[in-house]
Coordinates of C-alpha atoms in Angstrom, one line a residue:
M43 CA 54.5 186.4 -18.7
T44 CA 58.0 185.9 -20.1
I45 CA 59.1 185.5 -23.7
S46 CA 59.8 181.8 -23.2
I47 CA 56.2 181.2 -21.9
Q48 CA 54.9 183.0 -24.9
Q49 CA 57.0 180.8 -27.1
D50 CA 55.7 177.8 -25.4
A51 CA 52.2 178.9 -26.3
V52 CA 53.2 179.3 -30.0
V53 CA 54.6 175.8 -30.0
Q54 CA 51.5 174.3 -28.3
R55 CA 49.3 176.0 -30.9
D56 CA 51.4 174.6 -33.7
T57 CA 51.6 171.1 -32.3
A58 CA 47.7 171.1 -31.7
R59 CA 47.2 171.6 -35.4
T60 CA 49.3 168.6 -36.2
G61 CA 48.1 166.4 -33.3
A62 CA 51.4 166.5 -31.5
P63 CA 51.3 166.6 -27.7
P64 CA 52.0 169.8 -26.0
L65 CA 55.2 170.6 -24.2
Q66 CA 55.3 170.1 -20.4
R67 CA 57.6 172.6 -18.5
R68 CA 59.6 171.1 -15.6
V69 CA 62.3 172.4 -13.3
I70 CA 64.9 169.8 -12.1
A71 CA 67.5 170.2 -9.5
T72 CA 71.1 169.4 -10.6
Q73 CA 74.6 170.0 -9.3
L74 CA 74.7 173.1 -11.4
G75 CA 71.5 174.5 -10.0
P76 CA 67.9 174.2 -11.2
V77 CA 67.4 173.4 -14.9
T78 CA 64.3 174.1 -16.9
V79 CA 63.3 171.2 -19.1
R80 CA 60.4 170.8 -21.5
V81 CA 59.1 167.2 -22.3
Q82 CA 56.9 166.3 -25.2
Q83 CA 55.2 162.8 -25.0
G84 CA 55.9 160.4 -27.8
M85 CA 53.7 157.9 -29.5
Q86 CA 55.4 155.1 -27.6
P87 CA 53.8 155.3 -24.0
A88 CA 55.8 154.7 -21.0
S89 CA 59.1 154.3 -22.9
S90 CA 62.4 154.7 -21.3
T91 CA 63.9 156.1 -24.6
A92 CA 63.9 159.8 -25.5
T93 CA 65.3 162.1 -28.1
V94 CA 67.2 164.9 -26.4
Y95 CA 67.8 168.3 -27.8
L96 CA 70.9 170.3 -26.7
H97 CA 71.1 173.9 -27.8
G98 CA 74.1 176.0 -28.7
A99 CA 75.9 178.7 -26.8
A100 CA 73.9 181.4 -28.7
G101 CA 70.4 180.2 -27.9
S102 CA 68.1 178.0 -25.8
W103 CA 65.5 175.2 -26.4
T104 CA 63.6 177.7 -28.6
T105 CA 66.1 177.2 -31.4
F106 CA 64.6 173.8 -32.0
E107 CA 60.9 175.0 -32.3
A108 CA 60.7 174.4 -36.1
L109 CA 61.4 170.7 -35.5
L110 CA 58.6 170.2 -33.0
A111 CA 55.4 170.2 -34.9
K112 CA 55.4 166.6 -35.9
A113 CA 54.3 164.0 -33.3
P114 CA 57.4 162.0 -32.2
D115 CA 57.7 158.3 -31.8
F116 CA 59.5 158.7 -28.6
D117 CA 59.4 161.4 -25.9
R118 CA 61.3 164.6 -26.7
V119 CA 63.3 166.3 -24.0
L120 CA 64.5 169.9 -24.6
I121 CA 66.9 171.3 -21.9
D122 CA 67.9 174.8 -21.3
L123 CA 71.5 174.1 -20.2
P124 CA 72.8 175.5 -17.0
G125 CA 73.6 179.2 -17.6
W126 CA 71.3 179.5 -20.6
G127 CA 67.6 180.2 -21.2
E128 CA 65.6 179.8 -18.1
S129 CA 68.3 177.9 -16.2
P130 CA 70.5 180.2 -14.1
A131 CA 73.9 178.7 -13.4
A132 CA 74.5 178.1 -9.7
V133 CA 78.3 178.1 -10.2
L134 CA 80.7 180.6 -11.6
P135 CA 81.2 180.3 -15.4
E136 CA 84.9 179.6 -15.0
E137 CA 83.9 176.5 -12.9
L138 CA 81.8 175.0 -15.7
S139 CA 83.3 172.1 -17.8
V140 CA 82.1 169.7 -20.4
E141 CA 82.0 166.9 -17.8
T142 CA 79.9 168.9 -15.2
M143 CA 77.5 169.9 -17.9
A144 CA 77.3 166.3 -19.2
R145 CA 76.6 164.9 -15.7
A146 CA 73.9 167.5 -15.2
V147 CA 72.3 166.3 -18.4
V148 CA 72.6 162.6 -17.3
G149 CA 71.1 163.4 -13.9
I150 CA 68.1 165.2 -15.6
L151 CA 67.5 162.2 -17.9
D152 CA 67.8 159.8 -15.0
S153 CA 65.3 161.7 -12.9
L154 CA 62.9 161.6 -15.8
G155 CA 63.3 157.8 -16.1
Y156 CA 65.1 157.7 -19.5
R157 CA 67.7 155.1 -19.8
R158 CA 68.3 155.4 -23.6
W159 CA 68.9 158.6 -25.5
S160 CA 69.1 159.8 -29.1
L161 CA 70.9 163.1 -28.9
V162 CA 70.3 166.1 -31.2
G163 CA 72.8 168.8 -30.5
H164 CA 73.3 172.2 -32.2
S165 CA 76.6 174.0 -32.2
M166 CA 77.9 173.8 -28.6
G167 CA 75.1 171.1 -28.0
G168 CA 76.7 169.0 -30.7
F169 CA 80.0 169.1 -28.9
L170 CA 78.3 168.1 -25.7
A171 CA 76.3 165.3 -27.4
L172 CA 79.5 163.8 -28.8
H173 CA 81.0 164.0 -25.3
L174 CA 78.0 162.3 -23.8
A175 CA 78.2 159.5 -26.5
A176 CA 81.9 158.9 -25.6
R177 CA 81.4 158.9 -21.9
W178 CA 78.1 156.9 -21.8
P179 CA 78.3 154.7 -24.9
D180 CA 75.9 152.0 -23.6
R181 CA 73.1 154.7 -23.2
V182 CA 73.4 156.8 -26.4
S183 CA 71.6 155.2 -29.4
G184 CA 72.7 157.9 -31.9
V185 CA 73.9 161.5 -32.2
A186 CA 73.0 164.2 -34.6
A187 CA 75.6 166.9 -34.4
I188 CA 74.2 170.0 -36.2
S189 CA 77.0 172.4 -37.0
A190 CA 78.9 171.3 -33.9
T191 CA 81.5 173.7 -32.9
T192 CA 84.6 171.5 -32.3
F193 CA 88.2 171.6 -33.6
A194 CA 88.3 175.1 -35.2
V195 CA 86.6 176.7 -32.1
A196 CA 89.2 175.0 -29.9
G197 CA 91.9 176.4 -31.9
A198 CA 90.4 179.8 -31.8
A199 CA 90.0 179.6 -28.1
R200 CA 93.7 178.8 -27.7
G201 CA 94.8 181.7 -29.9
P202 CA 92.1 184.2 -30.9
L203 CA 94.3 186.8 -32.6
R204 CA 96.2 184.2 -34.4
S205 CA 92.9 182.6 -35.7
L206 CA 91.3 185.9 -36.7
P207 CA 92.4 186.0 -40.3
G208 CA 91.1 182.6 -41.1
F209 CA 88.1 182.5 -38.6
P210 CA 86.9 186.1 -38.4
A211 CA 83.2 185.6 -37.7
F212 CA 83.6 183.3 -34.7
V213 CA 86.6 185.2 -33.3
G214 CA 84.8 188.4 -33.7
M215 CA 81.8 187.1 -31.7
L216 CA 84.1 185.5 -29.1
L217 CA 85.9 188.9 -28.5
A218 CA 82.6 190.7 -28.3
M219 CA 81.1 188.2 -25.8
R220 CA 84.2 188.4 -23.6
S221 CA 83.9 192.2 -23.6
M222 CA 80.2 191.9 -22.7
A223 CA 81.1 189.3 -19.9
A224 CA 83.6 191.8 -18.4
L225 CA 80.7 194.2 -17.9
G226 CA 78.9 191.7 -15.6
T227 CA 75.1 192.1 -15.5
S228 CA 75.3 195.2 -17.7
G229 CA 76.6 192.9 -20.7
P230 CA 73.3 191.2 -21.4
S231 CA 71.4 194.5 -21.0
L232 CA 73.7 196.2 -23.5
I233 CA 73.1 193.4 -26.0
R234 CA 69.3 193.6 -25.6
A235 CA 69.5 197.4 -26.1
V236 CA 71.5 196.8 -29.4
G237 CA 68.9 194.1 -30.3
A238 CA 66.2 196.6 -30.3
T239 CA 67.9 198.4 -33.3
P240 CA 68.4 197.2 -36.9
L241 CA 72.1 197.0 -36.0
M242 CA 71.6 193.5 -34.4
G243 CA 70.4 192.0 -37.6
L244 CA 73.6 193.1 -39.3
V245 CA 75.7 191.7 -36.4
L246 CA 74.0 188.3 -36.6
S247 CA 73.9 188.1 -40.4
P248 CA 77.1 186.0 -40.7
L249 CA 75.2 183.2 -38.9
F250 CA 72.7 182.7 -41.8
A251 CA 73.0 182.0 -45.5
D252 CA 70.1 184.4 -46.2
P253 CA 69.7 186.8 -43.3
S254 CA 66.6 188.4 -44.9
A255 CA 64.6 185.2 -44.7
V256 CA 65.1 184.7 -41.0
P257 CA 62.1 185.6 -39.0
Q258 CA 62.5 188.5 -36.6
H259 CA 61.3 186.5 -33.7
V260 CA 64.3 184.3 -34.1
I261 CA 66.6 187.3 -34.0
R262 CA 64.8 188.6 -30.9
G263 CA 65.2 185.1 -29.4
L264 CA 68.9 185.0 -29.9
V265 CA 69.2 188.4 -28.4
S266 CA 67.2 187.6 -25.4
D267 CA 69.1 184.3 -24.8
A268 CA 72.5 185.9 -25.2
R269 CA 74.6 184.9 -22.1
P270 CA 78.1 186.4 -22.7
A271 CA 79.7 184.9 -19.6
S272 CA 78.4 181.4 -20.4
F273 CA 79.4 181.8 -24.1
A274 CA 82.9 182.7 -23.1
A275 CA 83.1 179.8 -20.5
A276 CA 82.0 177.3 -23.2
V277 CA 84.7 178.4 -25.6
R278 CA 87.3 178.3 -22.8
V279 CA 86.3 174.7 -22.0
A280 CA 86.8 173.7 -25.7
A281 CA 90.4 175.0 -25.7
D282 CA 91.8 172.2 -23.6
Y283 CA 89.4 169.3 -24.6
D284 CA 90.9 166.0 -25.6
F285 CA 89.1 165.1 -28.8
G286 CA 90.6 161.6 -28.7
Q287 CA 87.9 160.7 -26.2
W288 CA 85.4 160.5 -29.1
R289 CA 87.1 157.3 -30.3
A290 CA 85.0 155.6 -27.7
I291 CA 81.8 156.5 -29.5
R292 CA 80.1 153.4 -30.7
C293 CA 76.7 154.7 -31.8
P294 CA 75.9 156.0 -35.4
V295 CA 76.8 159.7 -35.8
L296 CA 75.3 162.2 -38.2
A297 CA 77.3 165.3 -38.5
T298 CA 76.1 168.2 -40.5
R299 CA 77.1 171.8 -41.4
G300 CA 75.6 174.4 -43.7
D301 CA 77.4 175.2 -46.9
S302 CA 77.7 178.9 -45.7
D303 CA 78.5 178.0 -42.2
V304 CA 81.1 180.4 -40.8
F305 CA 81.4 178.7 -37.4
T306 CA 81.8 175.0 -38.5
P307 CA 84.3 174.8 -41.4
P308 CA 84.4 171.7 -43.6
S309 CA 87.7 170.8 -41.9
D310 CA 85.8 170.1 -38.7
L311 CA 83.8 167.4 -40.4
F312 CA 86.8 165.7 -42.0
R313 CA 88.7 165.8 -38.6
L314 CA 85.6 164.4 -36.9
A315 CA 85.5 161.5 -39.4
A316 CA 89.1 160.8 -38.6
V317 CA 88.2 160.3 -35.0
V318 CA 84.8 158.7 -35.4
P319 CA 85.1 156.7 -38.7
H320 CA 81.5 155.5 -38.7
A321 CA 80.2 159.1 -38.8
R322 CA 78.0 160.1 -41.7
L323 CA 78.7 163.7 -42.9
E324 CA 76.2 165.9 -44.6
T325 CA 76.5 169.5 -45.9
I326 CA 73.1 171.2 -46.1
P327 CA 72.7 173.6 -49.0
R328 CA 71.6 177.2 -48.7
C329 CA 72.4 177.2 -45.0
G330 CA 74.4 178.8 -42.5
H331 CA 75.1 177.8 -38.9
F332 CA 71.4 177.3 -37.9
A333 CA 70.1 174.5 -40.0
N334 CA 67.3 174.0 -37.4
V335 CA 66.2 177.5 -38.3
E336 CA 67.0 177.9 -41.9
Q337 CA 66.4 174.4 -43.3
P338 CA 64.3 172.6 -40.7
A339 CA 62.5 170.4 -43.2
F340 CA 65.7 169.3 -44.9
L341 CA 67.2 168.6 -41.4
Q342 CA 64.2 166.7 -40.2
R343 CA 64.5 164.5 -43.2
L344 CA 68.1 163.6 -42.2
L345 CA 67.0 163.0 -38.7
D346 CA 64.2 160.7 -39.8
Q347 CA 66.5 158.4 -41.4
P348 CA 66.8 155.1 -39.4
S349 CA 70.1 155.0 -37.4
V350 CA 70.8 151.5 -38.7
Q351 CA 71.1 152.8 -42.2
L352 CA 73.9 155.2 -41.4
P353 CA 76.8 154.1 -43.6
D354 CA 80.5 153.9 -42.4
I355 CA 82.0 156.7 -44.6
Q356 CA 84.7 159.2 -44.3
G357 CA 83.8 161.7 -47.1
T358 CA 81.0 164.4 -47.2
A359 CA 77.7 163.8 -48.8
V360 CA 76.9 167.3 -50.2
S361 CA 73.1 167.4 -50.8

């Protein structure tokens, strides 16, 4: 039994207590290879609408576990993106792109019969969700971009050493991941070896506002899900991305960051609002890069607000 299957069991016990349906694990063929997907049935039977969760470059579907206990109105789809979690990449990391990843996601949702999507993306997943909303505007009903890694990450990817003084936590992780990727299959093994020591908690502490409050199973999950080559590839893709594409987004956008977020600076939200002027911006208190781990109840309240009530604003609403 793998770690992710055990984590499925934990989620199913939690959802059973609240009356939420269990997760169903599926493997779907895509142009990037087989992708592992979890589907949770919503209260609206036989609906062609789904809420789709897209994880970050440091994680898998499990980073959304704290948001799954409540029974959903519409089906939930949680995807281990190609190259992460239980979905091995069938192509070389340098051949991955935002577009191929997006098309893999669209193919998965088409095969499951979902024609309309509300996208919840964390970190890299927020970047991908915004791209999907721009490329398939008629199918995306809303986007929640949780600490999306966008403009600052793109700048760091173009010049890591130049960005190091102002963006040390991210650049440090990028350089470490590139070094691990250069080791090939030994890279993830080395990360897991370090993850078995107290040192890993110190290494990951910049990601959280209060590292001591983060459950150890979350740290173990991030270590287990570390994919250095995929992480480096995702950052490389961001370097040359044309953010002007996001002007085509027509749906409501909720963009959040933690007030202690070292990967998504405030400037990223302001720059996003300049491109997507109907975006609603929120800064989550006492939170780092993982609001879905540190402040899931606060985040869920934001997600539960009806999309039609999202105002057209260009400032930040600091809660």
